[in-house]
Each structure stands twice: as C-alpha cells, then as structure tokens.
PDB file of C-alpha atoms in Angstrom:
ATOM      1  CA  MET A  18       4.050  18.694 -14.618  1.00 30.00           C
ATOM      2  CA  ASP A  19       7.582  18.207 -15.876  1.00 33.00           C
ATOM      3  CA  LEU A  20       7.836  14.806 -17.559  1.00 34.00           C
ATOM      4  CA  MET A  21      11.520  14.388 -18.293  1.00 34.00           C
ATOM      5  CA  SER A  22      12.542  11.469 -20.481  1.00 36.00           C
ATOM      6  CA  PRO A  23      12.188   8.329 -18.375  1.00 35.00           C
ATOM      7  CA  ALA A  24      14.842   5.638 -18.266  1.00 42.00           C
ATOM      8  CA  PRO A  25      14.187   2.697 -20.612  1.00 40.00           C
ATOM      9  CA  ARG A  26      12.620   0.607 -17.844  1.00 58.00           C
ATOM     10  CA  TYR A  27      10.033   3.343 -17.282  1.00 69.00           C
ATOM     11  CA  PRO A  28       8.742   3.810 -20.848  1.00 69.00           C
ATOM     12  CA  LEU A  29       6.667   6.947 -21.183  1.00 71.00           C
ATOM     13  CA  GLU A  30       3.979   5.103 -23.151  1.00 72.00           C
ATOM     14  CA  ARG A  31       3.271   3.018 -20.035  1.00 82.00           C
ATOM     15  CA  PHE A  32       2.231   6.146 -18.126  1.00 90.00           C
ATOM     16  CA  VAL A  33      -1.535   6.276 -18.666  1.00 90.00           C
ATOM     17  CA  ARG A  34      -4.260   8.579 -17.405  1.00 92.00           C
ATOM     18  CA  GLY A  35      -6.443   6.983 -14.778  1.00 88.00           C
ATOM     19  CA  GLY A  36      -9.407   9.296 -15.356  1.00 86.00           C
ATOM     20  CA  PRO A  37      -9.357  12.151 -12.832  1.00 91.00           C
ATOM     21  CA  PRO A  38      -6.771  14.883 -13.511  1.00 92.00           C
ATOM     22  CA  ARG A  39      -3.925  15.768 -11.200  1.00 94.00           C
ATOM     23  CA  ASP A  40      -5.347  16.342  -7.700  1.00 96.00           C
ATOM     24  CA  GLY A  41      -8.772  15.239  -8.994  1.00 96.00           C
ATOM     25  CA  ILE A  42      -8.369  12.630  -6.253  1.00 97.00           C
ATOM     26  CA  PRO A  43      -7.404  14.985  -3.426  1.00 98.00           C
ATOM     27  CA  ALA A  44      -4.685  14.025  -0.987  1.00 98.00           C
ATOM     28  CA  ILE A  45      -5.304  14.692   2.712  1.00 98.00           C
ATOM     29  CA  ASP A  46      -2.733  17.262   3.806  1.00 97.00           C
ATOM     30  CA  ASN A  47      -4.008  18.190   7.256  1.00 96.00           C
ATOM     31  CA  PRO A  48      -5.288  14.910   8.680  1.00 98.00           C
ATOM     32  CA  ARG A  49      -7.426  14.926  11.775  1.00 98.00           C
ATOM     33  CA  PHE A  50      -7.657  11.965  14.105  1.00 98.00           C
ATOM     34  CA  ASP A  51     -10.203  10.510  16.493  1.00 98.00           C
ATOM     35  CA  GLU A  52      -9.794   8.398  19.584  1.00 98.00           C
ATOM     36  CA  ALA A  53     -10.527   4.730  18.963  1.00 97.00           C
ATOM     37  CA  ASP A  54     -13.819   4.897  20.896  1.00 96.00           C
ATOM     38  CA  GLU A  55     -15.028   7.723  18.649  1.00 97.00           C
ATOM     39  CA  ALA A  56     -14.615   5.712  15.450  1.00 97.00           C
ATOM     40  CA  ASN A  57     -17.954   3.954  15.886  1.00 96.00           C
ATOM     41  CA  TRP A  58     -18.611   4.060  12.140  1.00 97.00           C
ATOM     42  CA  LEU A  59     -15.963   1.383  11.622  1.00 98.00           C
ATOM     43  CA  GLU A  60     -16.972  -2.284  11.780  1.00 98.00           C
ATOM     44  CA  PRO A  61     -14.641  -4.797  13.477  1.00 98.00           C
ATOM     45  CA  THR A  62     -13.907  -6.221  10.024  1.00 98.00           C
ATOM     46  CA  SER A  63     -13.214  -2.844   8.378  1.00 98.00           C
ATOM     47  CA  ARG A  64      -9.784  -2.833   6.749  1.00 98.00           C
ATOM     48  CA  VAL A  65      -7.161  -0.368   7.943  1.00 98.00           C
ATOM     49  CA  LEU A  66      -3.518   0.405   7.358  1.00 98.00           C
ATOM     50  CA  GLY A  67      -1.925   0.334  10.790  1.00 98.00           C
ATOM     51  CA  LEU A  68       1.246   2.343  11.431  1.00 98.00           C
ATOM     52  CA  SER A  69       3.275   2.488  14.640  1.00 98.00           C
ATOM     53  CA  ILE A  70       6.345   4.701  15.072  1.00 98.00           C
ATOM     54  CA  ASN A  71       8.120   5.006  18.428  1.00 96.00           C
ATOM     55  CA  GLY A  72       5.015   3.844  20.271  1.00 95.00           C
ATOM     56  CA  GLU A  73       2.642   6.224  18.466  1.00 98.00           C
ATOM     57  CA  ALA A  74      -0.016   4.181  16.639  1.00 98.00           C
ATOM     58  CA  ARG A  75      -2.403   5.356  13.936  1.00 98.00           C
ATOM     59  CA  ALA A  76      -5.009   3.598  11.814  1.00 98.00           C
ATOM     60  CA  TYR A  77      -5.911   4.779   8.320  1.00 98.00           C
ATOM     61  CA  PRO A  78      -9.224   3.222   7.194  1.00 98.00           C
ATOM     62  CA  VAL A  79      -9.211   1.894   3.651  1.00 98.00           C
ATOM     63  CA  ALA A  80     -12.747   3.301   3.327  1.00 98.00           C
ATOM     64  CA  ILE A  81     -11.192   6.787   3.468  1.00 98.00           C
ATOM     65  CA  LEU A  82      -8.051   5.945   1.507  1.00 98.00           C
ATOM     66  CA  ASN A  83     -10.200   4.670  -1.389  1.00 98.00           C
ATOM     67  CA  TRP A  84     -11.276   8.279  -1.961  1.00 98.00           C
ATOM     68  CA  HIS A  85      -7.964  10.068  -1.315  1.00 98.00           C
ATOM     69  CA  GLU A  86      -5.093   7.577  -1.879  1.00 98.00           C
ATOM     70  CA  ILE A  87      -2.545   9.807  -0.104  1.00 98.00           C
ATOM     71  CA  VAL A  88      -2.276  11.168   3.438  1.00 98.00           C
ATOM     72  CA  ASN A  89       0.616  13.501   4.239  1.00 98.00           C
ATOM     73  CA  ASP A  90       1.191  13.105   7.955  1.00 98.00           C
ATOM     74  CA  VAL A  91       3.697  13.483  10.776  1.00 98.00           C
ATOM     75  CA  VAL A  92       3.906  10.598  13.269  1.00 98.00           C
ATOM     76  CA  ALA A  93       6.103  10.822  16.355  1.00 97.00           C
ATOM     77  CA  GLY A  94       7.832  13.792  14.733  1.00 96.00           C
ATOM     78  CA  GLN A  95       8.575  11.897  11.512  1.00 97.00           C
ATOM     79  CA  PRO A  96       7.102  13.146   8.211  1.00 98.00           C
ATOM     80  CA  VAL A  97       5.438  10.240   6.411  1.00 98.00           C
ATOM     81  CA  VAL A  98       3.261   9.733   3.373  1.00 98.00           C
ATOM     82  CA  VAL A  99       0.552   7.085   3.612  1.00 98.00           C
ATOM     83  CA  THR A 100      -0.425   5.773   0.169  1.00 98.00           C
ATOM     84  CA  PHE A 101      -3.096   3.395  -1.107  1.00 98.00           C
ATOM     85  CA  CYS A 102      -3.824   2.268  -4.658  1.00 98.00           C
ATOM     86  CA  PRO A 103      -7.334   0.769  -4.906  1.00 98.00           C
ATOM     87  CA  LEU A 104      -6.551  -0.695  -8.329  1.00 98.00           C
ATOM     88  CA  CYS A 105      -3.694  -2.790  -6.915  1.00 98.00           C
ATOM     89  CA  ASN A 106      -4.894  -3.042  -3.286  1.00 98.00           C
ATOM     90  CA  THR A 107      -1.488  -1.787  -2.223  1.00 98.00           C
ATOM     91  CA  GLY A 108      -1.064   0.187   0.971  1.00 98.00           C
ATOM     92  CA  MET A 109       2.436   1.555   1.525  1.00 98.00           C
ATOM     93  CA  VAL A 110       3.892   4.086   3.954  1.00 98.00           C
ATOM     94  CA  PHE A 111       7.091   5.970   3.200  1.00 98.00           C
ATOM     95  CA  ASP A 112       9.445   8.241   5.051  1.00 98.00           C
ATOM     96  CA  ALA A 113       8.644  11.555   3.350  1.00 98.00           C
ATOM     97  CA  GLU A 114      12.176  12.897   3.759  1.00 97.00           C
ATOM     98  CA  VAL A 115      14.472  12.663   0.732  1.00 95.00           C
ATOM     99  CA  ASP A 116      17.999  14.059   1.011  1.00 92.00           C
ATOM    100  CA  GLY A 117      17.013  15.831   4.219  1.00 92.00           C
ATOM    101  CA  GLN A 118      13.974  17.549   2.690  1.00 94.00           C
ATOM    102  CA  ALA A 119      10.429  16.640   3.704  1.00 96.00           C
ATOM    103  CA  LEU A 120       8.362  16.212   0.551  1.00 98.00           C
ATOM    104  CA  SER A 121       4.607  16.669   0.202  1.00 98.00           C
ATOM    105  CA  PHE A 122       2.796  14.363  -2.187  1.00 98.00           C
ATOM    106  CA  GLY A 123      -0.323  14.438  -4.337  1.00 98.00           C
ATOM    107  CA  VAL A 124      -2.141  12.118  -6.744  1.00 98.00           C
ATOM    108  CA  SER A 125      -0.834  12.753 -10.271  1.00 97.00           C
ATOM    109  CA  GLY A 126      -3.828  11.297 -12.113  1.00 96.00           C
ATOM    110  CA  LEU A 127      -1.413   8.995 -13.954  1.00 97.00           C
ATOM    111  CA  LEU A 128      -0.818   5.269 -13.568  1.00 97.00           C
ATOM    112  CA  TYR A 129       2.166   3.041 -14.252  1.00 96.00           C
ATOM    113  CA  GLU A 130       1.291  -0.654 -14.658  1.00 96.00           C
ATOM    114  CA  SER A 131      -2.155   0.079 -13.150  1.00 97.00           C
ATOM    115  CA  ASP A 132      -0.478   1.472 -10.015  1.00 97.00           C
ATOM    116  CA  VAL A 133      -0.828   5.030  -8.751  1.00 98.00           C
ATOM    117  CA  LEU A 134       1.883   7.528  -9.635  1.00 97.00           C
ATOM    118  CA  LEU A 135       2.465  10.048  -6.873  1.00 98.00           C
ATOM    119  CA  TYR A 136       3.988  13.438  -7.534  1.00 98.00           C
ATOM    120  CA  ASP A 137       5.866  15.582  -5.065  1.00 98.00           C
ATOM    121  CA  ARG A 138       5.015  19.264  -4.940  1.00 97.00           C
ATOM    122  CA  GLU A 139       8.592  20.382  -4.394  1.00 97.00           C
ATOM    123  CA  THR A 140      10.167  18.969  -7.574  1.00 95.00           C
ATOM    124  CA  GLU A 141       7.070  17.861  -9.543  1.00 95.00           C
ATOM    125  CA  SER A 142       8.695  14.441  -9.994  1.00 95.00           C
ATOM    126  CA  LEU A 143       6.564  11.334 -10.530  1.00 96.00           C
ATOM    127  CA  TRP A 144       6.982   8.443  -8.101  1.00 97.00           C
ATOM    128  CA  SER A 145       5.879   4.846  -8.586  1.00 97.00           C
ATOM    129  CA  GLN A 146       4.209   3.590  -5.441  1.00 98.00           C
ATOM    130  CA  ILE A 147       5.123  -0.102  -5.774  1.00 98.00           C
ATOM    131  CA  LEU A 148       8.660   0.622  -7.006  1.00 96.00           C
ATOM    132  CA  SER A 149       9.077   3.330  -4.311  1.00 96.00           C
ATOM    133  CA  THR A 150      11.105   5.192  -6.907  1.00 95.00           C
ATOM    134  CA  ALA A 151      10.933   8.480  -8.804  1.00 95.00           C
ATOM    135  CA  VAL A 152      10.363   7.528 -12.447  1.00 94.00           C
ATOM    136  CA  SER A 153      10.556  11.001 -13.988  1.00 92.00           C
ATOM    137  CA  GLY A 154      11.458  14.565 -13.125  1.00 92.00           C
ATOM    138  CA  GLN A 155      14.198  16.161 -11.081  1.00 93.00           C
ATOM    139  CA  ALA A 156      14.230  13.359  -8.492  1.00 94.00           C
ATOM    140  CA  MET A 157      14.304  10.551 -11.066  1.00 92.00           C
ATOM    141  CA  GLY A 158      15.973   7.409  -9.752  1.00 93.00           C
ATOM    142  CA  GLN A 159      15.770   8.390  -6.097  1.00 95.00           C
ATOM    143  CA  GLN A 160      14.114   5.975  -3.703  1.00 95.00           C
ATOM    144  CA  LEU A 161      11.677   6.426  -0.862  1.00 97.00           C
ATOM    145  CA  THR A 162      12.299   4.530   2.363  1.00 98.00           C
ATOM    146  CA  VAL A 163       9.490   2.024   2.947  1.00 98.00           C
ATOM    147  CA  LEU A 164       8.163   1.763   6.493  1.00 98.00           C
ATOM    148  CA  PRO A 165       6.462  -1.340   7.942  1.00 98.00           C
ATOM    149  CA  VAL A 166       2.661  -1.097   7.874  1.00 98.00           C
ATOM    150  CA  LYS A 167      -0.068  -3.645   8.612  1.00 97.00           C
ATOM    151  CA  HIS A 168      -3.022  -4.182   6.288  1.00 98.00           C
ATOM    152  CA  THR A 169      -5.467  -5.711   8.747  1.00 98.00           C
ATOM    153  CA  THR A 170      -8.875  -5.316  10.363  1.00 98.00           C
ATOM    154  CA  TRP A 171      -9.857  -2.502  12.671  1.00 98.00           C
ATOM    155  CA  GLN A 172     -10.519  -5.048  15.421  1.00 98.00           C
ATOM    156  CA  ALA A 173      -7.080  -6.644  15.148  1.00 98.00           C
ATOM    157  CA  TRP A 174      -5.242  -3.307  15.048  1.00 98.00           C
ATOM    158  CA  ARG A 175      -7.188  -1.907  17.985  1.00 98.00           C
ATOM    159  CA  GLU A 176      -6.546  -5.017  20.070  1.00 97.00           C
ATOM    160  CA  GLU A 177      -2.829  -4.783  19.310  1.00 97.00           C
ATOM    161  CA  HIS A 178      -2.727  -0.994  19.843  1.00 98.00           C
ATOM    162  CA  PRO A 179      -5.564  -0.005  22.244  1.00 96.00           C
ATOM    163  CA  GLY A 180      -4.299   3.586  22.371  1.00 97.00           C
ATOM    164  CA  THR A 181      -4.334   4.027  18.601  1.00 98.00           C
ATOM    165  CA  LEU A 182      -5.721   7.097  16.912  1.00 98.00           C
ATOM    166  CA  VAL A 183      -7.789   6.681  13.745  1.00 98.00           C
ATOM    167  CA  LEU A 184      -7.989   8.957  10.728  1.00 98.00           C
ATOM    168  CA  SER A 185     -11.150  11.044  10.980  1.00 98.00           C
ATOM    169  CA  ARG A 186     -13.829  11.298   8.318  1.00 97.00           C
ATOM    170  CA  ASP A 187     -13.614  15.038   8.903  1.00 97.00           C
ATOM    171  CA  THR A 188     -11.224  15.401   5.986  1.00 97.00           C
ATOM    172  CA  GLY A 189     -12.405  18.752   4.630  1.00 95.00           C
ATOM    173  CA  PHE A 190     -13.962  17.005   1.618  1.00 96.00           C
ATOM    174  CA  ARG A 191     -17.507  15.812   1.024  1.00 94.00           C
ATOM    175  CA  ARG A 192     -17.301  12.082   0.347  1.00 96.00           C
ATOM    176  CA  ASP A 193     -19.524   9.126   1.238  1.00 96.00           C
ATOM    177  CA  TYR A 194     -16.960   7.097   3.130  1.00 97.00           C
ATOM    178  CA  LEU A 195     -19.506   4.340   3.739  1.00 96.00           C
ATOM    179  CA  ARG A 196     -19.698   3.672  -0.016  1.00 96.00           C
ATOM    180  CA  ASP A 197     -17.004   1.687  -1.792  1.00 95.00           C
ATOM    181  CA  PRO A 198     -16.326   3.346  -5.165  1.00 95.00           C
ATOM    182  CA  TYR A 199     -14.595   0.137  -6.307  1.00 96.00           C
ATOM    183  CA  ALA A 200     -17.356  -2.316  -5.349  1.00 94.00           C
ATOM    184  CA  GLY A 201     -17.165  -5.445  -7.500  1.00 95.00           C
ATOM    185  CA  TYR A 202     -13.673  -4.720  -8.824  1.00 96.00           C
ATOM    186  CA  GLU A 203     -11.953  -7.297  -6.614  1.00 96.00           C
ATOM    187  CA  GLN A 204     -14.201 -10.101  -7.865  1.00 96.00           C
ATOM    188  CA  SER A 205     -13.492  -9.397 -11.537  1.00 95.00           C
ATOM    189  CA  PRO A 206     -10.615 -11.379 -13.107  1.00 92.00           C
ATOM    190  CA  THR A 207      -9.750  -8.429 -15.371  1.00 92.00           C
ATOM    191  CA  THR A 208      -7.966  -5.140 -14.681  1.00 93.00           C
ATOM    192  CA  LEU A 209      -9.226  -1.710 -15.675  1.00 93.00           C
ATOM    193  CA  PHE A 210      -5.867  -0.798 -17.200  1.00 94.00           C
ATOM    194  CA  PRO A 211      -3.356  -2.921 -19.129  1.00 91.00           C
ATOM    195  CA  VAL A 212      -0.243  -4.334 -17.480  1.00 94.00           C
ATOM    196  CA  SER A 213       2.930  -5.649 -19.096  1.00 92.00           C
ATOM    197  CA  ASN A 214       3.145  -9.034 -17.383  1.00 93.00           C
ATOM    198  CA  GLN A 215       0.083 -11.259 -17.060  1.00 93.00           C
ATOM    199  CA  ALA A 216       0.066 -13.138 -13.752  1.00 95.00           C
ATOM    200  CA  PRO A 217      -0.143 -16.921 -14.153  1.00 94.00           C
ATOM    201  CA  GLY A 218      -2.596 -19.175 -12.349  1.00 88.00           C
ATOM    202  CA  PRO A 219      -3.794 -21.033 -10.459  1.00 95.00           C
ATOM    203  CA  TRP A 220      -4.498 -17.932  -8.395  1.00 97.00           C
ATOM    204  CA  HIS A 221      -7.159 -15.370  -9.200  1.00 97.00           C
ATOM    205  CA  ALA A 222      -5.738 -12.111 -10.585  1.00 97.00           C
ATOM    206  CA  LYS A 223      -7.067 -10.323  -7.492  1.00 98.00           C
ATOM    207  CA  GLU A 224      -5.897 -12.953  -4.989  1.00 98.00           C
ATOM    208  CA  TRP A 225      -4.368 -11.190  -2.000  1.00 98.00           C
ATOM    209  CA  VAL A 226      -0.658 -11.830  -1.639  1.00 98.00           C
ATOM    210  CA  MET A 227       2.056 -10.601   0.680  1.00 98.00           C
ATOM    211  CA  GLY A 228       5.124  -9.666  -1.329  1.00 98.00           C
ATOM    212  CA  VAL A 229       8.618  -9.656   0.174  1.00 98.00           C
ATOM    213  CA  SER A 230      11.726  -8.159  -1.472  1.00 97.00           C
ATOM    214  CA  PHE A 231      15.329  -8.220  -0.295  1.00 97.00           C
ATOM    215  CA  ASN A 232      18.557  -7.697  -2.247  1.00 96.00           C
ATOM    216  CA  GLY A 233      16.908  -7.952  -5.644  1.00 95.00           C
ATOM    217  CA  GLU A 234      15.004 -11.158  -4.891  1.00 97.00           C
ATOM    218  CA  HIS A 235      11.235 -11.361  -4.515  1.00 98.00           C
ATOM    219  CA  LYS A 236       8.709 -13.817  -3.113  1.00 98.00           C
ATOM    220  CA  ALA A 237       4.910 -13.806  -2.996  1.00 98.00           C
ATOM    221  CA  TYR A 238       2.814 -15.451  -0.313  1.00 98.00           C
ATOM    222  CA  PRO A 239      -0.744 -15.917  -1.614  1.00 98.00           C
ATOM    223  CA  TYR A 240      -3.252 -15.721   1.215  1.00 98.00           C
ATOM    224  CA  GLU A 241      -4.939 -18.854  -0.136  1.00 98.00           C
ATOM    225  CA  GLU A 242      -1.669 -20.757   0.274  1.00 98.00           C
ATOM    226  CA  LEU A 243      -0.997 -19.333   3.741  1.00 98.00           C
ATOM    227  CA  SER A 244      -4.482 -20.363   4.816  1.00 98.00           C
ATOM    228  CA  GLN A 245      -4.009 -23.905   3.505  1.00 97.00           C
ATOM    229  CA  ALA A 246      -0.591 -24.209   5.147  1.00 96.00           C
ATOM    230  CA  GLY A 247      -2.204 -23.655   8.529  1.00 90.00           C
ATOM    231  CA  ASN A 248       0.881 -22.171  10.217  1.00 92.00           C
ATOM    232  CA  ASP A 249       0.593 -18.867  12.030  1.00 96.00           C
ATOM    233  CA  ARG A 250       4.392 -18.431  12.184  1.00 97.00           C
ATOM    234  CA  PHE A 251       7.230 -19.888  10.142  1.00 97.00           C
ATOM    235  CA  ASP A 252      10.721 -18.861   9.094  1.00 98.00           C
ATOM    236  CA  ASP A 253      11.911 -18.116   5.575  1.00 98.00           C
ATOM    237  CA  VAL A 254      14.804 -16.428   3.733  1.00 98.00           C
ATOM    238  CA  VAL A 255      14.678 -14.124   0.685  1.00 98.00           C
ATOM    239  CA  GLY A 256      17.792 -12.537  -0.809  1.00 97.00           C
ATOM    240  CA  GLY A 257      19.853 -13.726   2.135  1.00 97.00           C
ATOM    241  CA  GLN A 258      17.580 -11.965   4.638  1.00 97.00           C
ATOM    242  CA  PRO A 259      16.031 -14.286   7.238  1.00 98.00           C
ATOM    243  CA  PHE A 260      12.631 -13.379   8.654  1.00 98.00           C
ATOM    244  CA  THR A 261       9.537 -14.826  10.275  1.00 98.00           C
ATOM    245  CA  VAL A 262       6.232 -14.857   8.415  1.00 98.00           C
ATOM    246  CA  ILE A 263       3.244 -14.091  10.653  1.00 98.00           C
ATOM    247  CA  TRP A 264      -0.150 -15.174   9.347  1.00 98.00           C
ATOM    248  CA  ASP A 265      -3.399 -14.133  11.050  1.00 98.00           C
ATOM    249  CA  GLU A 266      -6.113 -16.338   9.608  1.00 97.00           C
ATOM    250  CA  ALA A 267      -8.945 -14.701  11.546  1.00 97.00           C
ATOM    251  CA  HIS A 268      -8.168 -11.228  10.214  1.00 97.00           C
ATOM    252  CA  ARG A 269      -6.632 -12.140   6.829  1.00 97.00           C
ATOM    253  CA  SER A 270      -3.408 -10.369   7.570  1.00 98.00           C
ATOM    254  CA  ALA A 271       0.211 -11.282   6.849  1.00 98.00           C
ATOM    255  CA  SER A 272       3.409  -9.564   7.937  1.00 98.00           C
ATOM    256  CA  ILE A 273       7.079 -10.294   8.559  1.00 98.00           C
ATOM    257  CA  GLU A 274       9.536  -9.586  11.348  1.00 98.00           C
ATOM    258  CA  TRP A 275      13.129 -10.344  12.256  1.00 97.00           C
ATOM    259  CA  GLN A 276      14.298 -10.688  15.855  1.00 95.00           C
ATOM    260  CA  GLY A 277      11.030  -9.217  17.053  1.00 94.00           C
ATOM    261  CA  GLU A 278      11.197  -6.123  14.837  1.00 96.00           C
ATOM    262  CA  PRO A 279       8.748  -5.562  11.951  1.00 97.00           C
ATOM    263  CA  LEU A 280      10.150  -5.483   8.418  1.00 98.00           C
ATOM    264  CA  PRO A 281       8.496  -3.941   5.353  1.00 97.00           C
ATOM    265  CA  SER A 282       6.383  -6.161   3.129  1.00 98.00           C
ATOM    266  CA  LEU A 283       3.612  -5.418   0.662  1.00 98.00           C
ATOM    267  CA  MET A 284       0.047  -6.645   0.538  1.00 98.00           C
ATOM    268  CA  ALA A 285      -1.191  -6.542  -3.072  1.00 98.00           C
ATOM    269  CA  PHE A 286      -3.390  -8.172  -5.642  1.00 98.00           C
ATOM    270  CA  TRP A 287      -1.511 -11.041  -7.321  1.00 98.00           C
ATOM    271  CA  PHE A 288      -1.605  -9.386 -10.753  1.00 98.00           C
ATOM    272  CA  ALA A 289      -0.025  -6.222  -9.353  1.00 98.00           C
ATOM    273  CA  TRP A 290       2.785  -8.006  -7.537  1.00 98.00           C
ATOM    274  CA  TYR A 291       3.548 -10.151 -10.583  1.00 98.00           C
ATOM    275  CA  THR A 292       3.597  -7.362 -13.162  1.00 96.00           C
ATOM    276  CA  PHE A 293       6.302  -5.555 -11.172  1.00 96.00           C
ATOM    277  CA  HIS A 294       8.128  -8.775 -10.169  1.00 97.00           C
ATOM    278  CA  PRO A 295       7.682 -11.317 -12.987  1.00 97.00           C
ATOM    279  CA  GLY A 296      10.600 -13.402 -11.692  1.00 95.00           C
ATOM    280  CA  THR A 297       9.067 -13.772  -8.255  1.00 98.00           C
ATOM    281  CA  GLU A 298       9.158 -16.971  -6.253  1.00 98.00           C
ATOM    282  CA  VAL A 299       5.799 -18.081  -4.888  1.00 98.00           C
ATOM    283  CA  PHE A 300       5.123 -19.769  -1.565  1.00 98.00           C
ATOM    284  CA  THR A 301       2.851 -22.785  -1.856  1.00 97.00           C
ATOM    285  CA  ALA A 302       1.316 -24.818   0.937  1.00 95.00           C
ATOM    286  CA  PRO A 303       3.063 -28.155   1.543  1.00 89.00           C
TER     287      PRO A 303
END
C-alpha cells in the first residue's frame, strides 16, 4: 500500500494496526440479498443499517457487518459502499463514485483514532470512515459523499419498508453470524486502541449518540438525553442548517430530516464522536 506523507492533521503515527492484515477482514464484493420473509434468522430487535435510494430499500444486518465491515454494492443503479466500524459503532454509507469513477473498497487493517481506515483498490489510497476523507495516497484530501442511512432495528426498518431486501448470510465466507465477535466491548468504559481526545462525562464512553455536522459545526445527541427529553420530533439548527430530529424510543434510533427529506447523520459511540469533534456541542434534556 502506498502511504504518502499525510497532512499534519493526519499524523502517520496515529495510523495503527488493528490486528488482521489488509483484507484479513474481507469486504463483501458480490452481495446477495434475501426477501424479508426469508430472513428468519433475524430477531425483531436485531440491528440493521437501512438504506433507501429511489424507492429501493435494503437492510444490512450489523451481525454480518461485524465480520466484514464493508459491502460494495449497487442500489437503484448507484454504486455505494456500506461501511461499519465495530470499534466505534459507526455505520456509514457513501456514494462510491469519486470524480466520475466508481471505486471499490476494502478493509486496510489500519485504524485512525480507533476508526476503520478503508482503502480503495483503484488508487490504494486510505480513507477515514468518520472523516469521509482520503488521508493518504493519490486521492488524499478528496471527500466521499455521505448518504443518509438508518441505524435501527430489523422490525422498525421492515415496518417502514415492507418490500426491503436484506443482505444474505450467503456471503461466500464461513462465519458464525449468530456470534458477536465484540461481545462485552460496548459495556467496557475503555477502548481497545488509544484516541487523541478523551470524551468527557457524564456519559459513558460507549453511550450511543447521533452526531450532526453542517458547515464546520458539530452537535451530538446522546441517546440517554433524547430518551429523557421525551420528544419524538423537535427542530434544531447546526451550522445554519435547520432540520428536524426524529427520535424512536422503542427502537433506539435517531435520525434527521429537512422538509420531509432525510439528511445524513452519524450514530456512534460517544468517545468516537468526541475524538473526531472535540469542539462539539451536546444536546441535553431540558
């Protein structure tokens, strides 16, 4: 892999090996999908990343993403890359086209601030998932377009999108998708890898938060605070961008929209959001 000299804000010494080598965690390049009724291995409470493009809905179970972290897919004719970092609990979907070229991504085996670094096979550049930016290589400095995705339960996504397809366990790899390889990690207050900015309390380091970023400003919505606030919809503004926060208490899911259209946000562990956005505002319940 070509590791060109990173810019000062991406210091090379912060790129650490996560354990498995490049492609040791294999991306899914030829995903297969089942009808919703065929996915009887999923529980109603199973977590999924839900993606809808031009009326075509797909669910990507976290139980599968824990083992693969990347799915290269095409939805409604649009190349996308579905990404999940179990260490940060961050599920993000990007438009895979950069400068008119559809890129294919793999797991580099490296981490930046405990977050997965993707690499694209066309230029061998490294991409930070949370920053959505190439941090080394030929594409350095270029950005991926973030697409709205819901981190919710299988039941909630299926009720909202009854015609959804769901990523099949027939991935071409032998994995026990009923076993969580990160069991117990969420309950621990410590991280497996060091981060530059330690998240302050009173929230647990692994508290789920929805992070929102517009025009260089950032705000976190801890799920604990959203639950205490007791509002399922309310309006807010970040970086001059108005939006509506939608909180689903029953399914522990938060999202944002503006004028009825979904906008990108990020569900993450509190420590992960804070280390990338140490100047973040934080929503607290009145």
